[in-house]
Amino acid sequence: MTFVVGENCIKCKHTDCVEVCPVDCFYEGPNFLVIHPDECIDCALCEPECPVDAIFSEDELPEDQEVFIELNSELAEVWPNITEKKDAPADAEEWDGVEGKLQHLER
Ligand code: SF4
Ligand code: F3S
């Protein structure tokens, strides 16, 4: 079991989540963060920290976001670690809840 960053993080990327993770298992891409599934200890601390509710326990991930399990696993291997909060994109609020954001994922 692991926690998973889902679609609503794309282009929102508030990074509040990284500040609370006790094992520093977040990895950062251009407009999205992922959790390394082998490093996450399932503490659940990050889930309530995300202002746009983008983090899920793997077993509570909405069915239409199951592709994000594989994306977190794959991208955590290639993106750099992030442990400190940074400013969200200026237009983050406009992207909160927008559907179909997967097409905007930058690698
Ligand atoms: Fe880190 Fe805990 Fe969130 Fe896993 S559940 S990513 S260990 S804060
Ligand atoms: Fe993304 Fe939410 Fe973290 S928007 S960067 S999962 S606080």
PDB file of C-alpha atoms and ligand atoms in Angstrom:
ATOM      1  CA  MET A   1       0.000   0.000   0.000  1.00  0.00           C
ATOM      2  CA  THR A   2       1.128   3.538  -0.703  1.00  0.00           C
ATOM      3  CA  PHE A   3      -0.228   7.012  -1.116  1.00  0.00           C
ATOM      4  CA  VAL A   4      -0.622   8.359  -4.644  1.00  0.00           C
ATOM      5  CA  VAL A   5      -0.630  11.863  -6.104  1.00  0.00           C
ATOM      6  CA  GLY A   6      -3.592  12.149  -8.450  1.00  0.00           C
ATOM      7  CA  GLU A   7      -4.678  14.276 -11.365  1.00  0.00           C
ATOM      8  CA  ASN A   8      -5.647  17.464  -9.550  1.00  0.00           C
ATOM      9  CA  CYS A   9      -2.010  18.152  -8.627  1.00  0.00           C
ATOM     10  CA  ILE A  10      -1.200  18.773 -12.299  1.00  0.00           C
ATOM     11  CA  LYS A  11      -0.708  22.530 -12.836  1.00  0.00           C
ATOM     12  CA  CYS A  12      -1.665  23.209  -9.169  1.00  0.00           C
ATOM     13  CA  LYS A  13       1.454  21.845  -7.435  1.00  0.00           C
ATOM     14  CA  HIS A  14       1.097  23.617  -4.107  1.00  0.00           C
ATOM     15  CA  THR A  15       3.882  21.528  -2.497  1.00  0.00           C
ATOM     16  CA  ASP A  16       2.446  21.748   1.061  1.00  0.00           C
ATOM     17  CA  CYS A  17       2.642  17.953   1.025  1.00  0.00           C
ATOM     18  CA  VAL A  18       6.429  17.746   0.963  1.00  0.00           C
ATOM     19  CA  GLU A  19       6.816  19.653   4.225  1.00  0.00           C
ATOM     20  CA  VAL A  20       5.125  16.969   6.317  1.00  0.00           C
ATOM     21  CA  CYS A  21       6.491  13.775   4.786  1.00  0.00           C
ATOM     22  CA  PRO A  22       8.709  12.075   7.387  1.00  0.00           C
ATOM     23  CA  VAL A  23      10.576  10.034   4.791  1.00  0.00           C
ATOM     24  CA  ASP A  24      10.957  12.693   2.060  1.00  0.00           C
ATOM     25  CA  CYS A  25       9.467  10.529  -0.653  1.00  0.00           C
ATOM     26  CA  PHE A  26       8.083  13.248  -2.961  1.00  0.00           C
ATOM     27  CA  TYR A  27       9.627  13.809  -6.394  1.00  0.00           C
ATOM     28  CA  GLU A  28       9.101  16.863  -8.558  1.00  0.00           C
ATOM     29  CA  GLY A  29       8.424  17.268 -12.241  1.00  0.00           C
ATOM     30  CA  PRO A  30       7.724  20.475 -14.202  1.00  0.00           C
ATOM     31  CA  ASN A  31       4.063  20.721 -13.166  1.00  0.00           C
ATOM     32  CA  PHE A  32       3.285  17.691 -10.969  1.00  0.00           C
ATOM     33  CA  LEU A  33       4.616  15.826  -7.953  1.00  0.00           C
ATOM     34  CA  VAL A  34       4.720  12.088  -7.345  1.00  0.00           C
ATOM     35  CA  ILE A  35       5.210   9.795  -4.348  1.00  0.00           C
ATOM     36  CA  HIS A  36       7.752   6.985  -4.490  1.00  0.00           C
ATOM     37  CA  PRO A  37       5.678   3.899  -3.665  1.00  0.00           C
ATOM     38  CA  ASP A  38       8.595   1.952  -2.203  1.00  0.00           C
ATOM     39  CA  GLU A  39       9.565   4.780   0.148  1.00  0.00           C
ATOM     40  CA  CYS A  40       6.113   5.883   1.371  1.00  0.00           C
ATOM     41  CA  ILE A  41       5.371   4.511   4.849  1.00  0.00           C
ATOM     42  CA  ASP A  42       1.600   5.131   4.659  1.00  0.00           C
ATOM     43  CA  CYS A  43       1.595   7.627   7.494  1.00  0.00           C
ATOM     44  CA  ALA A  44      -1.239   9.618   5.824  1.00  0.00           C
ATOM     45  CA  LEU A  45       0.165  12.961   6.990  1.00  0.00           C
ATOM     46  CA  CYS A  46       0.317  14.440   3.498  1.00  0.00           C
ATOM     47  CA  GLU A  47      -3.277  13.731   2.465  1.00  0.00           C
ATOM     48  CA  PRO A  48      -4.977  16.525   4.476  1.00  0.00           C
ATOM     49  CA  GLU A  49      -2.209  19.008   3.664  1.00  0.00           C
ATOM     50  CA  CYS A  50      -3.015  19.229  -0.046  1.00  0.00           C
ATOM     51  CA  PRO A  51      -5.249  22.281  -0.623  1.00  0.00           C
ATOM     52  CA  VAL A  52      -6.736  20.722  -3.762  1.00  0.00           C
ATOM     53  CA  ASP A  53      -7.276  17.186  -2.393  1.00  0.00           C
ATOM     54  CA  ALA A  54      -4.952  15.569  -4.907  1.00  0.00           C
ATOM     55  CA  ILE A  55      -3.490  12.888  -2.612  1.00  0.00           C
ATOM     56  CA  PHE A  56      -5.157   9.519  -2.035  1.00  0.00           C
ATOM     57  CA  SER A  57      -4.424   6.286  -0.314  1.00  0.00           C
ATOM     58  CA  GLU A  58      -3.928   3.768  -3.102  1.00  0.00           C
ATOM     59  CA  ASP A  59      -7.074   1.882  -2.110  1.00  0.00           C
ATOM     60  CA  GLU A  60      -9.185   5.060  -2.137  1.00  0.00           C
ATOM     61  CA  LEU A  61      -7.967   6.368  -5.468  1.00  0.00           C
ATOM     62  CA  PRO A  62     -10.939   7.046  -7.776  1.00  0.00           C
ATOM     63  CA  GLU A  63     -11.213   4.342 -10.446  1.00  0.00           C
ATOM     64  CA  ASP A  64     -10.712   6.801 -13.275  1.00  0.00           C
ATOM     65  CA  GLN A  65      -7.331   7.791 -11.818  1.00  0.00           C
ATOM     66  CA  GLU A  66      -5.798   4.340 -11.570  1.00  0.00           C
ATOM     67  CA  VAL A  67      -3.253   5.272 -14.228  1.00  0.00           C
ATOM     68  CA  PHE A  68      -1.668   7.519 -11.599  1.00  0.00           C
ATOM     69  CA  ILE A  69      -0.451   4.504  -9.603  1.00  0.00           C
ATOM     70  CA  GLU A  70       1.875   3.603 -12.448  1.00  0.00           C
ATOM     71  CA  LEU A  71       2.749   7.242 -13.156  1.00  0.00           C
ATOM     72  CA  ASN A  72       3.833   7.854  -9.533  1.00  0.00           C
ATOM     73  CA  SER A  73       5.954   4.719  -9.607  1.00  0.00           C
ATOM     74  CA  GLU A  74       7.543   5.493 -12.968  1.00  0.00           C
ATOM     75  CA  LEU A  75       8.226   9.206 -12.505  1.00  0.00           C
ATOM     76  CA  ALA A  76       9.574   8.868  -8.932  1.00  0.00           C
ATOM     77  CA  GLU A  77      12.479   6.989 -10.484  1.00  0.00           C
ATOM     78  CA  VAL A  78      13.444   9.805 -12.831  1.00  0.00           C
ATOM     79  CA  TRP A  79      12.433  13.092 -11.180  1.00  0.00           C
ATOM     80  CA  PRO A  80      14.469  14.825  -8.423  1.00  0.00           C
ATOM     81  CA  ASN A  81      13.516  14.680  -4.762  1.00  0.00           C
ATOM     82  CA  ILE A  82      11.723  17.699  -3.249  1.00  0.00           C
ATOM     83  CA  THR A  83      11.635  18.391   0.503  1.00  0.00           C
ATOM     84  CA  GLU A  84      10.871  22.106   0.787  1.00  0.00           C
ATOM     85  CA  LYS A  85       7.724  23.968  -0.113  1.00  0.00           C
ATOM     86  CA  LYS A  86       7.904  26.427  -2.980  1.00  0.00           C
ATOM     87  CA  ASP A  87       5.425  28.861  -4.519  1.00  0.00           C
ATOM     88  CA  ALA A  88       2.609  27.308  -6.518  1.00  0.00           C
ATOM     89  CA  PRO A  89       2.194  28.395 -10.164  1.00  0.00           C
ATOM     90  CA  ALA A  90       0.543  31.828 -10.429  1.00  0.00           C
ATOM     91  CA  ASP A  91      -2.493  30.295 -12.148  1.00  0.00           C
ATOM     92  CA  ALA A  92      -2.823  27.305  -9.777  1.00  0.00           C
ATOM     93  CA  GLU A  93      -6.272  28.334  -8.537  1.00  0.00           C
ATOM     94  CA  GLU A  94      -7.662  28.458 -12.073  1.00  0.00           C
ATOM     95  CA  TRP A  95      -6.656  24.829 -12.610  1.00  0.00           C
ATOM     96  CA  ASP A  96      -8.159  23.433  -9.406  1.00  0.00           C
ATOM     97  CA  GLY A  97     -10.761  20.842 -10.375  1.00  0.00           C
ATOM     98  CA  VAL A  98     -10.346  21.191 -14.125  1.00  0.00           C
ATOM     99  CA  GLU A  99     -11.075  17.822 -15.745  1.00  0.00           C
ATOM    100  CA  GLY A 100      -8.770  16.060 -18.158  1.00  0.00           C
ATOM    101  CA  LYS A 101      -5.550  17.551 -16.809  1.00  0.00           C
ATOM    102  CA  LEU A 102      -3.547  14.434 -17.603  1.00  0.00           C
ATOM    103  CA  GLN A 103      -3.024  15.786 -21.117  1.00  0.00           C
ATOM    104  CA  HIS A 104      -1.133  18.724 -19.557  1.00  0.00           C
ATOM    105  CA  LEU A 105       1.329  16.569 -17.616  1.00  0.00           C
ATOM    106  CA  GLU A 106       4.870  17.646 -18.489  1.00  0.00           C
ATOM    107  CA  ARG A 107       7.707  15.192 -18.100  1.00  0.00           C
TER     108      ARG A 107
HETATM  109 FE1  SF4 B   1       5.052  10.718   2.919  1.00  0.00          FE
HETATM  110 FE2  SF4 B   1       3.350   9.717   4.713  1.00  0.00          FE
HETATM  111 FE3  SF4 B   1       2.416  10.902   2.508  1.00  0.00          FE
HETATM  112 FE4  SF4 B   1       3.616   8.550   2.322  1.00  0.00          FE
HETATM  113  S1  SF4 B   1       1.686   8.969   3.371  1.00  0.00           S
HETATM  114  S2  SF4 B   1       3.961  10.316   0.993  1.00  0.00           S
HETATM  115  S3  SF4 B   1       5.181   8.702   3.915  1.00  0.00           S
HETATM  116  S4  SF4 B   1       3.578  11.895   4.161  1.00  0.00           S
HETATM  117 FE1  F3S B   2       0.336  18.591  -5.547  1.00  0.00          FE
HETATM  118 FE2  F3S B   2      -1.236  18.974  -3.486  1.00  0.00          FE
HETATM  119 FE3  F3S B   2       1.288  18.400  -3.098  1.00  0.00          FE
HETATM  120  S1  F3S B   2      -1.271  20.120  -5.381  1.00  0.00           S
HETATM  121  S2  F3S B   2       2.273  19.305  -4.843  1.00  0.00           S
HETATM  122  S3  F3S B   2      -0.205  17.089  -4.058  1.00  0.00           S
HETATM  123  S4  F3S B   2       0.074  19.813  -1.909  1.00  0.00           S
END
